[in-house]
XYZ file of C-alpha atoms in Angstrom:
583
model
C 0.000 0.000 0.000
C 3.203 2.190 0.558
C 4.386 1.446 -2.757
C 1.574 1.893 -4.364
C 0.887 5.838 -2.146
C 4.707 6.752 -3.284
C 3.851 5.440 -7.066
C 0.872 7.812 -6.602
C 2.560 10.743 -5.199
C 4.799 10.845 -7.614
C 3.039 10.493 -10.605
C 1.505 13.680 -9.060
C 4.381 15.626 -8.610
C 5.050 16.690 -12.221
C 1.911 17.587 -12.870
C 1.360 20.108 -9.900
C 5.019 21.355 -10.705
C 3.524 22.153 -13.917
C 0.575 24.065 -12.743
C 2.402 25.629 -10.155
C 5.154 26.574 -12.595
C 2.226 28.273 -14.772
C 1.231 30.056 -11.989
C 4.061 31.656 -11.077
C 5.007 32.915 -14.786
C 4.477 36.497 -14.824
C 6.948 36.874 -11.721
C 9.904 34.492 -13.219
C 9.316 36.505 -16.041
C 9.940 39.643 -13.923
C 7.076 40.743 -15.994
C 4.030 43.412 -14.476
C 0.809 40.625 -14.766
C -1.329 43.972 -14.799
C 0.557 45.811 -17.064
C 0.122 42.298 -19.511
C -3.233 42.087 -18.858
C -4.207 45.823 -20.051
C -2.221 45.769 -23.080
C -4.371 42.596 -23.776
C -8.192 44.290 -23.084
C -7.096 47.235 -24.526
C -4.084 47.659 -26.895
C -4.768 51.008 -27.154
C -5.413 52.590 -23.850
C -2.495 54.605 -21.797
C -0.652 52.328 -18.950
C -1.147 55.244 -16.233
C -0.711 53.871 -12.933
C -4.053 54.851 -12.230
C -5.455 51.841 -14.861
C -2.437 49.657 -13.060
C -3.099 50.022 -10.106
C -7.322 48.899 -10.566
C -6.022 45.964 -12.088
C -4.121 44.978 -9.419
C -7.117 45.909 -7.477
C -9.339 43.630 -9.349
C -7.288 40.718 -10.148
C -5.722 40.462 -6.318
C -2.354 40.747 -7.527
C -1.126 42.744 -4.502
C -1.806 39.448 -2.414
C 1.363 37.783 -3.583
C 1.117 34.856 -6.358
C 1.187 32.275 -3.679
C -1.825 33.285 -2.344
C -3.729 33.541 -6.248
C -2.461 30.126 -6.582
C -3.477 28.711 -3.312
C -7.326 30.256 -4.088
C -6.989 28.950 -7.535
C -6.216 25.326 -6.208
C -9.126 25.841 -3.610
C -11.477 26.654 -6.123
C -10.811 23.914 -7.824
C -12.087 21.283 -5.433
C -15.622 22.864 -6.250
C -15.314 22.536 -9.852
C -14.168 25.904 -10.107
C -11.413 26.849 -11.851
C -11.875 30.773 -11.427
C -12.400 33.785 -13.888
C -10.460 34.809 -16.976
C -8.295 37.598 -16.640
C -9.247 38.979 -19.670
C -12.419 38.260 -20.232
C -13.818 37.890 -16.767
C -15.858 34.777 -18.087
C -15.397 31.648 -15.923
C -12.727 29.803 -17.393
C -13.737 25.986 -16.966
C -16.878 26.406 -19.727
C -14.200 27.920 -21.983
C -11.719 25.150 -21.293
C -14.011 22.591 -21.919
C -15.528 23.774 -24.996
C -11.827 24.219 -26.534
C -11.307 20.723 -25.590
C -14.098 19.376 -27.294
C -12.687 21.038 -30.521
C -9.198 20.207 -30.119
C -10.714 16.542 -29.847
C -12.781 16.176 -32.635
C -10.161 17.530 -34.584
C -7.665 14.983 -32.989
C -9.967 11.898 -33.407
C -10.499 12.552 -37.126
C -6.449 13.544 -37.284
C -5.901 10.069 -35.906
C -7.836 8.642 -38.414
C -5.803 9.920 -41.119
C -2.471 8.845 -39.350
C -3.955 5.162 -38.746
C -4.986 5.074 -42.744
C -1.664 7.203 -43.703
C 0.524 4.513 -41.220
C -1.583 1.507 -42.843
C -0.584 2.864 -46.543
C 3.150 2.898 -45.463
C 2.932 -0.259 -44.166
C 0.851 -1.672 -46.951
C 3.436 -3.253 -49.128
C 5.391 -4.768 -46.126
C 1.889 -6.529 -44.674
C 1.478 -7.952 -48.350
C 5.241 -9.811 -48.705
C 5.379 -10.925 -45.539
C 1.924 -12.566 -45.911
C 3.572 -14.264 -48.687
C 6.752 -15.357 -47.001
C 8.271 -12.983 -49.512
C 10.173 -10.411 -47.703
C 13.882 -11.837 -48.167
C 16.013 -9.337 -50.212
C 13.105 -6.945 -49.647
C 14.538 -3.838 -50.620
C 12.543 -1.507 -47.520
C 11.319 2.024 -49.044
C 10.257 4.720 -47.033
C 11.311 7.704 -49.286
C 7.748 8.725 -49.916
C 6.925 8.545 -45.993
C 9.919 10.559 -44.925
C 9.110 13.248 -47.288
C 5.160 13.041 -45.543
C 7.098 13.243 -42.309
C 9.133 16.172 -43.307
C 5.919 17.978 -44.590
C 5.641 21.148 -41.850
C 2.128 21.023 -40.736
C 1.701 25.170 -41.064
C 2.616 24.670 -44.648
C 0.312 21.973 -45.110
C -2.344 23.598 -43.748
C -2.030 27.025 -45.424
C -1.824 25.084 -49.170
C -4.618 23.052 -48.356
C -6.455 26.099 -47.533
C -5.457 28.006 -50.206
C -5.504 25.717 -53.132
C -8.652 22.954 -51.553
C -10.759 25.497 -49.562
C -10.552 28.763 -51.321
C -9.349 28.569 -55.049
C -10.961 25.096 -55.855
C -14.222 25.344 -53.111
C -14.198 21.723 -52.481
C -13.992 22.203 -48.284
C -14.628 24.853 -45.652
C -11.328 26.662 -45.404
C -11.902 28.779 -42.391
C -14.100 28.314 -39.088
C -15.851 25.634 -37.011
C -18.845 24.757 -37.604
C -19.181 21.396 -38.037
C -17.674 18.037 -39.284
C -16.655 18.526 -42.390
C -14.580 21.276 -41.662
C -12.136 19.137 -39.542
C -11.172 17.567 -43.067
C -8.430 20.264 -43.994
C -7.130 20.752 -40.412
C -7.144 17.025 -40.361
C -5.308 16.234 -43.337
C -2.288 18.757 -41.991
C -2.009 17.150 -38.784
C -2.566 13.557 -39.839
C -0.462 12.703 -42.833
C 3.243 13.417 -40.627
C 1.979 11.836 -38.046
C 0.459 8.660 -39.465
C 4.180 8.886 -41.553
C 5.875 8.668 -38.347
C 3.762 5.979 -37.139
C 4.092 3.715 -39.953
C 7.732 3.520 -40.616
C 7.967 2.829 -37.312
C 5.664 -0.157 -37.449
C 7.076 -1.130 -40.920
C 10.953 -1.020 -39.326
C 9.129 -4.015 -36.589
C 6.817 -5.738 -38.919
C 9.903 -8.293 -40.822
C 11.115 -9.431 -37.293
C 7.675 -10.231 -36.605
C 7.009 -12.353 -39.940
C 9.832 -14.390 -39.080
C 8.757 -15.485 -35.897
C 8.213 -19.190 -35.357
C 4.443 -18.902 -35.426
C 4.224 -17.028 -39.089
C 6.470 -20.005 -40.654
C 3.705 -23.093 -38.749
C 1.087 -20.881 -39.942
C 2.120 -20.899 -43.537
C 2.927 -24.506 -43.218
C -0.616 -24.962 -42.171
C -2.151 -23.038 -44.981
C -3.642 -20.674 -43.107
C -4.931 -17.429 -45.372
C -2.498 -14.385 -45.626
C -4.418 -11.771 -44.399
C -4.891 -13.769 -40.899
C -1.236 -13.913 -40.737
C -0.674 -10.389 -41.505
C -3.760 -10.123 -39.159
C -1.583 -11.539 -36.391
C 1.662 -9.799 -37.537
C 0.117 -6.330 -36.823
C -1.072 -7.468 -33.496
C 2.430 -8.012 -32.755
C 3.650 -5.329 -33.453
C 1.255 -2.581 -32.341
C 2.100 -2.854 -28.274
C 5.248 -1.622 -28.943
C 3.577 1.334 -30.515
C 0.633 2.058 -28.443
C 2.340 4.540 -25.966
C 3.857 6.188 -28.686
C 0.416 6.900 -30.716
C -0.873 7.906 -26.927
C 1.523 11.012 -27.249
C 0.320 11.866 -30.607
C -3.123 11.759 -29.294
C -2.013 14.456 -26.753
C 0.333 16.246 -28.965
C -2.653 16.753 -31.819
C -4.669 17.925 -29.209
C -2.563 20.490 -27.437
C -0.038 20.911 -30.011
C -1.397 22.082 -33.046
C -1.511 26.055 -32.450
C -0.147 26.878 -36.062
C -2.839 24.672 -37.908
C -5.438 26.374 -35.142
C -4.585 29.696 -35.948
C -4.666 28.924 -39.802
C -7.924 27.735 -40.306
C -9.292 30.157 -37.232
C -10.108 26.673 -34.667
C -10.821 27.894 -31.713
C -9.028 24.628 -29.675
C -7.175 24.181 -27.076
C -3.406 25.128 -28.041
C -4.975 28.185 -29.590
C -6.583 29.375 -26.121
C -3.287 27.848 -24.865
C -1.201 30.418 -26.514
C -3.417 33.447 -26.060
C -3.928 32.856 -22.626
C -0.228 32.533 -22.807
C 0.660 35.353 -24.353
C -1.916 37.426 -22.379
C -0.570 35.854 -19.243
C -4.039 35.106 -18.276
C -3.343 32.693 -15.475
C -6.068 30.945 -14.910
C -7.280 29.981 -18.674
C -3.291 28.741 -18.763
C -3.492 26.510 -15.572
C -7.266 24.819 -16.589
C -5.651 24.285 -19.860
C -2.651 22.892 -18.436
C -4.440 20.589 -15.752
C -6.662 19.227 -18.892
C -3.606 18.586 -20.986
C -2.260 16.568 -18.032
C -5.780 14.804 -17.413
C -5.473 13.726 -21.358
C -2.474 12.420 -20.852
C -2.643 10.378 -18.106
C -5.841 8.875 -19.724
C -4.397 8.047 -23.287
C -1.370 6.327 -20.890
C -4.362 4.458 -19.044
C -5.793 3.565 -22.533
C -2.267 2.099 -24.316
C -1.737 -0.165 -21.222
C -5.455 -1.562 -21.289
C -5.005 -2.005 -25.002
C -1.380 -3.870 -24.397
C -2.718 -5.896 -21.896
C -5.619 -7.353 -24.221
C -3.293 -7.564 -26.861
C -0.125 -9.470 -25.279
C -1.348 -9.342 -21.546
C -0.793 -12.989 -21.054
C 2.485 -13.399 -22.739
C 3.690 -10.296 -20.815
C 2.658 -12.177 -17.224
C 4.049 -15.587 -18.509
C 7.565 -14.256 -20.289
C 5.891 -16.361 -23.444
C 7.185 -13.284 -26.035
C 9.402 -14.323 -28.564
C 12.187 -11.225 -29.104
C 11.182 -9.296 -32.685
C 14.942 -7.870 -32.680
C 17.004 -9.799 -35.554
C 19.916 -7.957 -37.537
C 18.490 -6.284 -40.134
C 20.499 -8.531 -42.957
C 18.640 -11.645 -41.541
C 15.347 -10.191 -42.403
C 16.243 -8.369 -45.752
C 19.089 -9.719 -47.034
C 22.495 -8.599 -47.335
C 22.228 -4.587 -48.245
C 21.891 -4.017 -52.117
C 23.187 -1.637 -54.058
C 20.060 0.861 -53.592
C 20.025 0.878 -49.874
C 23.794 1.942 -50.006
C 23.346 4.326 -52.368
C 19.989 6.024 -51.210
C 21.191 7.720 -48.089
C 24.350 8.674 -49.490
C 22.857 10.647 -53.144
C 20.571 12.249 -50.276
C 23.503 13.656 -48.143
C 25.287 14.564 -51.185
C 22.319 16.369 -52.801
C 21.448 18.160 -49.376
C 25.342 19.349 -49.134
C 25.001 20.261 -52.830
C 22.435 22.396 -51.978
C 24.718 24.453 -49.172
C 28.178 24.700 -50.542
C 26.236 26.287 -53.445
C 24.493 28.634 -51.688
C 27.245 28.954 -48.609
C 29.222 31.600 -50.994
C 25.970 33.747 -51.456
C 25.039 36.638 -49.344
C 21.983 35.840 -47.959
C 21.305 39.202 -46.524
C 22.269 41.084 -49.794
C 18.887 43.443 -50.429
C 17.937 44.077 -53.864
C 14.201 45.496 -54.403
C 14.240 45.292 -58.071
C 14.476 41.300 -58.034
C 12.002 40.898 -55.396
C 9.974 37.469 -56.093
C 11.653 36.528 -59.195
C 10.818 32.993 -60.015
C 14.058 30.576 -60.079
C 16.955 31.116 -62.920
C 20.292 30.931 -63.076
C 21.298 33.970 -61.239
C 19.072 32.936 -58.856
C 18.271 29.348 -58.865
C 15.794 29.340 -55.959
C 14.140 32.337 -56.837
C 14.144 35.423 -54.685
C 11.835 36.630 -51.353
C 9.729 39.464 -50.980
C 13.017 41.682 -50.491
C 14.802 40.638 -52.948
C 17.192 38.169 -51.354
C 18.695 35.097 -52.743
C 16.734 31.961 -51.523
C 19.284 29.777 -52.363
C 21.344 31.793 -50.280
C 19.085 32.221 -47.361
C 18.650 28.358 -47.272
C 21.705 27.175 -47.407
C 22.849 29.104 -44.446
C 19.830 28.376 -42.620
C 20.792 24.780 -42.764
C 23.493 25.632 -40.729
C 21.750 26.727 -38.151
C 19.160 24.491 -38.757
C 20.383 21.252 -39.092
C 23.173 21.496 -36.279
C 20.765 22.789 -33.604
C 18.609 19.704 -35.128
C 21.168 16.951 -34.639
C 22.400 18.833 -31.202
C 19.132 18.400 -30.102
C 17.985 14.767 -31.367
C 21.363 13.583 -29.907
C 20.656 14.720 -26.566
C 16.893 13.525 -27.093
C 18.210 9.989 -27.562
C 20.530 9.600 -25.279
C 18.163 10.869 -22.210
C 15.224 8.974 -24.014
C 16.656 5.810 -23.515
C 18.542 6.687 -20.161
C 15.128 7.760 -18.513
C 12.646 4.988 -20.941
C 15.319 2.336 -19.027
C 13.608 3.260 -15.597
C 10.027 3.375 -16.435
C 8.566 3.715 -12.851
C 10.987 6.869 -12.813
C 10.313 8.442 -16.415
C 5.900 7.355 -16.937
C 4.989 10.373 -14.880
C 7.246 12.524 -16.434
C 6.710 11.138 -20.001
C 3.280 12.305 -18.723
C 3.535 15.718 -18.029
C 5.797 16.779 -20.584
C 4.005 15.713 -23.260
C 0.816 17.107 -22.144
C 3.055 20.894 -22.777
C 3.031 22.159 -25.893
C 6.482 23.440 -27.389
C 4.817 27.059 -27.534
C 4.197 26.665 -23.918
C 7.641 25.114 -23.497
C 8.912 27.942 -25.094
C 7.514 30.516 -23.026
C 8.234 29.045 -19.841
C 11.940 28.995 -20.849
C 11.355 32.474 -22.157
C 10.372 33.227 -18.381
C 13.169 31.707 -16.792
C 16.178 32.017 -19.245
C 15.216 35.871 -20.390
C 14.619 34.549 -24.042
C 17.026 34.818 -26.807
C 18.079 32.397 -29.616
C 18.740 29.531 -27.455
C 14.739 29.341 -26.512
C 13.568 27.058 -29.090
C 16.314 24.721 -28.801
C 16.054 24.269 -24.901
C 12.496 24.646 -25.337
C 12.317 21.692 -28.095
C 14.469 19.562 -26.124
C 12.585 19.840 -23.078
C 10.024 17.728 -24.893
C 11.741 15.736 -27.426
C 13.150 13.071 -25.263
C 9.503 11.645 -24.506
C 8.570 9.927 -27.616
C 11.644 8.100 -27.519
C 11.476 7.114 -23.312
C 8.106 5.830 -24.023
C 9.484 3.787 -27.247
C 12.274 2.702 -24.963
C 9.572 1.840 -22.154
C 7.233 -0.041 -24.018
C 10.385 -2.133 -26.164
C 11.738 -3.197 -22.779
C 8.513 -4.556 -21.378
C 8.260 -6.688 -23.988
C 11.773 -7.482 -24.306
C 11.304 -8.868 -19.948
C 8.769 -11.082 -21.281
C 11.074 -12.901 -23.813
C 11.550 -16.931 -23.430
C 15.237 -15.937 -24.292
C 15.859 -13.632 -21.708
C 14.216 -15.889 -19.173
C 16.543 -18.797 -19.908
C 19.512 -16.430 -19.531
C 18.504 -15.482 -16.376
C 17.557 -18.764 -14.878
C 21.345 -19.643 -15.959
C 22.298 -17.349 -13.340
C 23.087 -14.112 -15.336
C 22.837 -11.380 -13.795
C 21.417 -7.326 -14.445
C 24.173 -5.917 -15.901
C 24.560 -8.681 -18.156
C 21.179 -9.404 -19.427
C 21.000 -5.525 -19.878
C 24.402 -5.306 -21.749
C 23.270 -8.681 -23.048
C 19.752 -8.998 -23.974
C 18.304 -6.035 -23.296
C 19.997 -3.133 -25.062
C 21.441 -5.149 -28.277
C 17.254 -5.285 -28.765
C 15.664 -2.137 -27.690
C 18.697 0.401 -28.826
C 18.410 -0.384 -33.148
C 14.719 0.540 -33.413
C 14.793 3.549 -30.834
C 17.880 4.685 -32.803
C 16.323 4.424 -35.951
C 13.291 6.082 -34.266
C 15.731 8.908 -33.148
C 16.890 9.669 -36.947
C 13.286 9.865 -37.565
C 12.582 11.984 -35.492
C 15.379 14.605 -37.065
C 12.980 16.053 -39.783
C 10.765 16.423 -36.657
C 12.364 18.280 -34.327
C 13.841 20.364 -37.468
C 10.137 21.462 -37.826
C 8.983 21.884 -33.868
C 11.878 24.951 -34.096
C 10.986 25.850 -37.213
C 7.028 25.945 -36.320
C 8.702 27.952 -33.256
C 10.091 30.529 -35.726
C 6.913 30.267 -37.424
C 4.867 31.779 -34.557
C 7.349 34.249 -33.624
C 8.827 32.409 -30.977
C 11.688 31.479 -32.221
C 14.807 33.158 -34.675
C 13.835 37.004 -35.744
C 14.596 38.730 -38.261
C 17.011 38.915 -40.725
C 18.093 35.457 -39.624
C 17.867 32.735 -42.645
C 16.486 29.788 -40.159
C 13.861 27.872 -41.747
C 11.157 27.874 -39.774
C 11.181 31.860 -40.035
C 12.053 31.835 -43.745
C 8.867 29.813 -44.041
C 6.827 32.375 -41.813
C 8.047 34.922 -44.149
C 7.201 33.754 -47.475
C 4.022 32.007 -46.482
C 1.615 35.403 -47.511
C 3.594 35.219 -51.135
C 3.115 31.706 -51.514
C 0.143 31.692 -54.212
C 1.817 34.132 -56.189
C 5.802 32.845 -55.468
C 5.193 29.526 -54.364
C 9.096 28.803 -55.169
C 9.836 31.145 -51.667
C 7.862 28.556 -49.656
C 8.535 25.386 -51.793
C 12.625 26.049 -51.310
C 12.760 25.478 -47.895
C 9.890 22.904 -47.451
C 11.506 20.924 -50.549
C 15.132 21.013 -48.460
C 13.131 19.694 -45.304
C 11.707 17.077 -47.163
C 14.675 16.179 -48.194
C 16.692 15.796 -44.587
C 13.750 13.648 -43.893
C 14.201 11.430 -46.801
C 17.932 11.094 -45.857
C 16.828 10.699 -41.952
C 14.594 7.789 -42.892
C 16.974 5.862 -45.414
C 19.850 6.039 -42.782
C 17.816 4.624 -40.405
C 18.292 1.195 -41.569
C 22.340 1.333 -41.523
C 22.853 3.046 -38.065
C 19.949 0.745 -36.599
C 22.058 -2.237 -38.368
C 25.288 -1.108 -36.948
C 24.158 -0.572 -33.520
C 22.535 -3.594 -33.684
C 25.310 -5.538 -34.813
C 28.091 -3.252 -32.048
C 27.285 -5.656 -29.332
């Protein structure tokens, strides 16, 4: 019972840090609250002290934020969770109603991933139900470019081009279900990219289990053996399609505010922005509560899935080097990943020379040509320019920050009890959140969408880690180590790491187009570079009001993004092999 009370507690603790952190924003800022809160009522009225001071007044300010936050907590326990700041509405009837948009629009996003991950895997489910997957050569180009797509991008061509030039969908509102399609679409298609190359990278191990060769043998139809196959497979995945569930619900500010969606991480960042306390901590506290019940939801679904081979250690171990289930690499998974790093370095050693701050009015929007073979902005700077030495920034503050992701992702996924309750709370923030809390406590500057990003990039790959090594405990293999008297370190050094590290590693390159486009969406919403810098995500804010009429000033950048994440993904396969093969 003492156990179970400390468990308890402390999957508690992050979550009130969280809302107490919230809370006391405006003073780690070193920020006036009232002076924040008049600006956002009235933009245009004078900040005499007279007007200060009757906000302080009204709001209680002069009490001290331990004592707003105590009354806040209070209130709470009678289903109150106060008034807005800005508004003076009661904030739990706004709250609420944001949620229920941010989830219709998540449930219908999920749909698209689940149909999106099921097209990826599509061609993998069909060999292997033929006992045809030797020499496979794996794919995945056409999925890492989906991955790479940035969601604001996305969303404003869909808009553009699907709701307003060709009329075929609502481009702008809420009003019912059929205008979730667009929003959907954006959100969806990376995600369910994601999701399937990381079920297609465990689907060959799982065809060459024991069971799939009797069940051939036995003539059983294909489908129930790919049937069977994706059962397999999907616990490993179910925490990690949890945090999407969350992240598409809290996360999706920039497809919000383009289609005008009045959810959740939309009144997440105004409140935000507005420091309006009390719409931030009910927002907050219902991120958490999401959390904590998609978490609830992938370990019911595991346990009716594998539940009794989990108790019983009855798992056979899906991690085989890569050459066993493939083949010995051909020529076009050697040469993939390398014509991909050579044409992304092509790209910035030609434009690395270039001035990309070099103003010239005269060319402004020129299409592509050979003085300019990216075309030019709305100033008349060279995009080739501008995106090559983005990259620098870009790609470097990318890899800095999936590194570090990785290594604490698997540190922390290693110790479950330790990391669930953080994996948790972190991923109920959003990275514009993130980003404003570190703005509060680190003063801003450039280094606030890196720290801010990396704050939350670790979880996907703790919870992959998590969920790999449950299964991996349950293995008949591991079980007859350790009943030969081997002990921790060894089955970890052993058994343990030679299976989980290859697919979270190859889940960490993966994730490199991702977290490329979390600072770039950062940079998109202001939060991130400023200008004149050449980073991405803010070359892509930039260009995004020319794009109908100089699409080439949006399509530059997106097209080199799409490219990192088709080098990301076809890599994935060699460093997973490698580490797989360095034990």
């Amino acid at each position: 019972m003492g156990s179970r009370g400390g468990a308890l507690l402390w999957r508690a603790a992050p979550a009130a840090a969280l809302v107490c952190g919230i809370g006391l924003l405006p003073w780690l800022s070193h920020t006036d609250p009232a002076l924040t809160v008049l600006k956002a009522r009235s933009a245009d009225r004078d900040p005499d002290p007279e007007a200060l001071a009757a906000v302080r007044t009204r709001l209680g300010l002069e009490e001290g934020p331990s004592v707003l936050l105590g009354r806040w907590l209070g209130g709470l326990w009678h289903g109150d969770a106060g008034r807005s700041w800005i508004s003076g509405t009661e904030v739990a009837p706004a709250v609420g109603q944001a949620l229920g948009a941010s989830l219709l629009l998540m449930s219908v996003s999920l749909v698209v991933a689940c149909c999106t991950a099921a097209a990826v895997c599509a061609r993998t489910l069909h060999l292997g139900a033929r006992r045809r997957l030797h020499g496979r050569i794996p794919g995945g180009s056409l999925s890492a470019v989906l991955a790479a797509l940035p969601e604001f991008l996305t969303a404003s061509v869909l808009a553009t081009v699907v709701g307003v030039r060709l009329g075929w969908l609502p481009a702008l509102g809420w009003y019912g279900p059929q205008w979730t399609v667009l929003p959907a679409l954006a959100l969806g298609l990376p995600a369910g990219a994601v999701l399937g190359r990381l079920l297609d990278d465990r689907l060959p191990a799982a065809f060459a289990e024991p069971w799939a060769s009797a069940a051939t043998a036995r003539g059983l139809p294909g489908r129930n053996i790919a049937r069977q196959a994706l059962r397999r497979c999907v616990p490993g995945l179910l925490p990690n399609l949890g945090l999407f569930a969350v992240g598409l619900t809290g996360g999706a500010v920039a497809v919000e505010q383009i289609f005008d969606i009045p959810g959740l991480g939309r009144t997440t960042l105004q409140a935000a922005l507005a420091q309006d306390l009390p719409v931030l901590q009910a927002a907050a506290l219902a991120l958490v509560a999401l959390a904590a019940v998609t978490t609830a939801a992938a370990r019911l679904a595991v346990g009716r899935l594998v539940g009794t081979a989990l108790r019983d250690g009855a798992l056979h171990t899906l991690h085989r080097p890569l050459h066993t289930l493939h083949g010995r690499p051909s020529t076009v998974r050697r040469i993939l990943p390398l014509a991909y790093g050579i044409l992304l370095l092509g790209v910035i050693a030609a434009g690395f020379p270039r001035d990309p701050l070099a103003l010239d009015t005269t060319t402004r929007l020129r299409p592509p040509s050979t003085t300019h073979p990216f075309g030019t902005d709305a100033l008349g700077r060279d995009m080739l320019a501008r995106v090559a030495h983005g990259a620098l920034d870009t790609l470097l503050l990318a890899l800095a920050v999936s590194a570090l992701a990785l290594v604490a992702g698997v540190l922390l996924g290693l110790l479950p009890r330790l990391s669930g309750p953080l994996v948790d709370t972190v991923n109920a923030v959003p990275p514009v959140l993130a980003a404003l809390l570190v703005t509060a406590l680190w003063r801003g500057g450039g280094a606030t969408p890196v720290v801010a990003v990396a704050v939350v990039a670790w979880v996907p790959l703790a919870a992959h880690t998590s969920a790999l090594l449950r299964q991996e405990r349950a293995t008949l293999h591991l079980a007859a180590t350790r009943a030969l008297g081997a002990g921790r370190w060894y089955l970890l050094r052993r058994g343990i790491l030679p299976a989980v590290l290859p697919p979270v590693v190859r889940h960490g390159l993966l994730r490199l187009p991702g977290v490329a486009l979390a600072l770039a969406s950062l940079g998109f919403l202001g939060l991130g570079a400023q200008p004149p810098s050449p980073e991405w995500g803010l070359l892509l804010a930039e260009n995004q009001p020319y794009a109908e009429r100089a699409p080439w000033a949006v399509l530059a950048p997106a097209a080199v993004l799409a490219l990192l994440g088709a080098l990301a993904v076809t890599a994935t396969g060699r460093a997973g092999a490698r580490v797989g093969g360095a034990r």
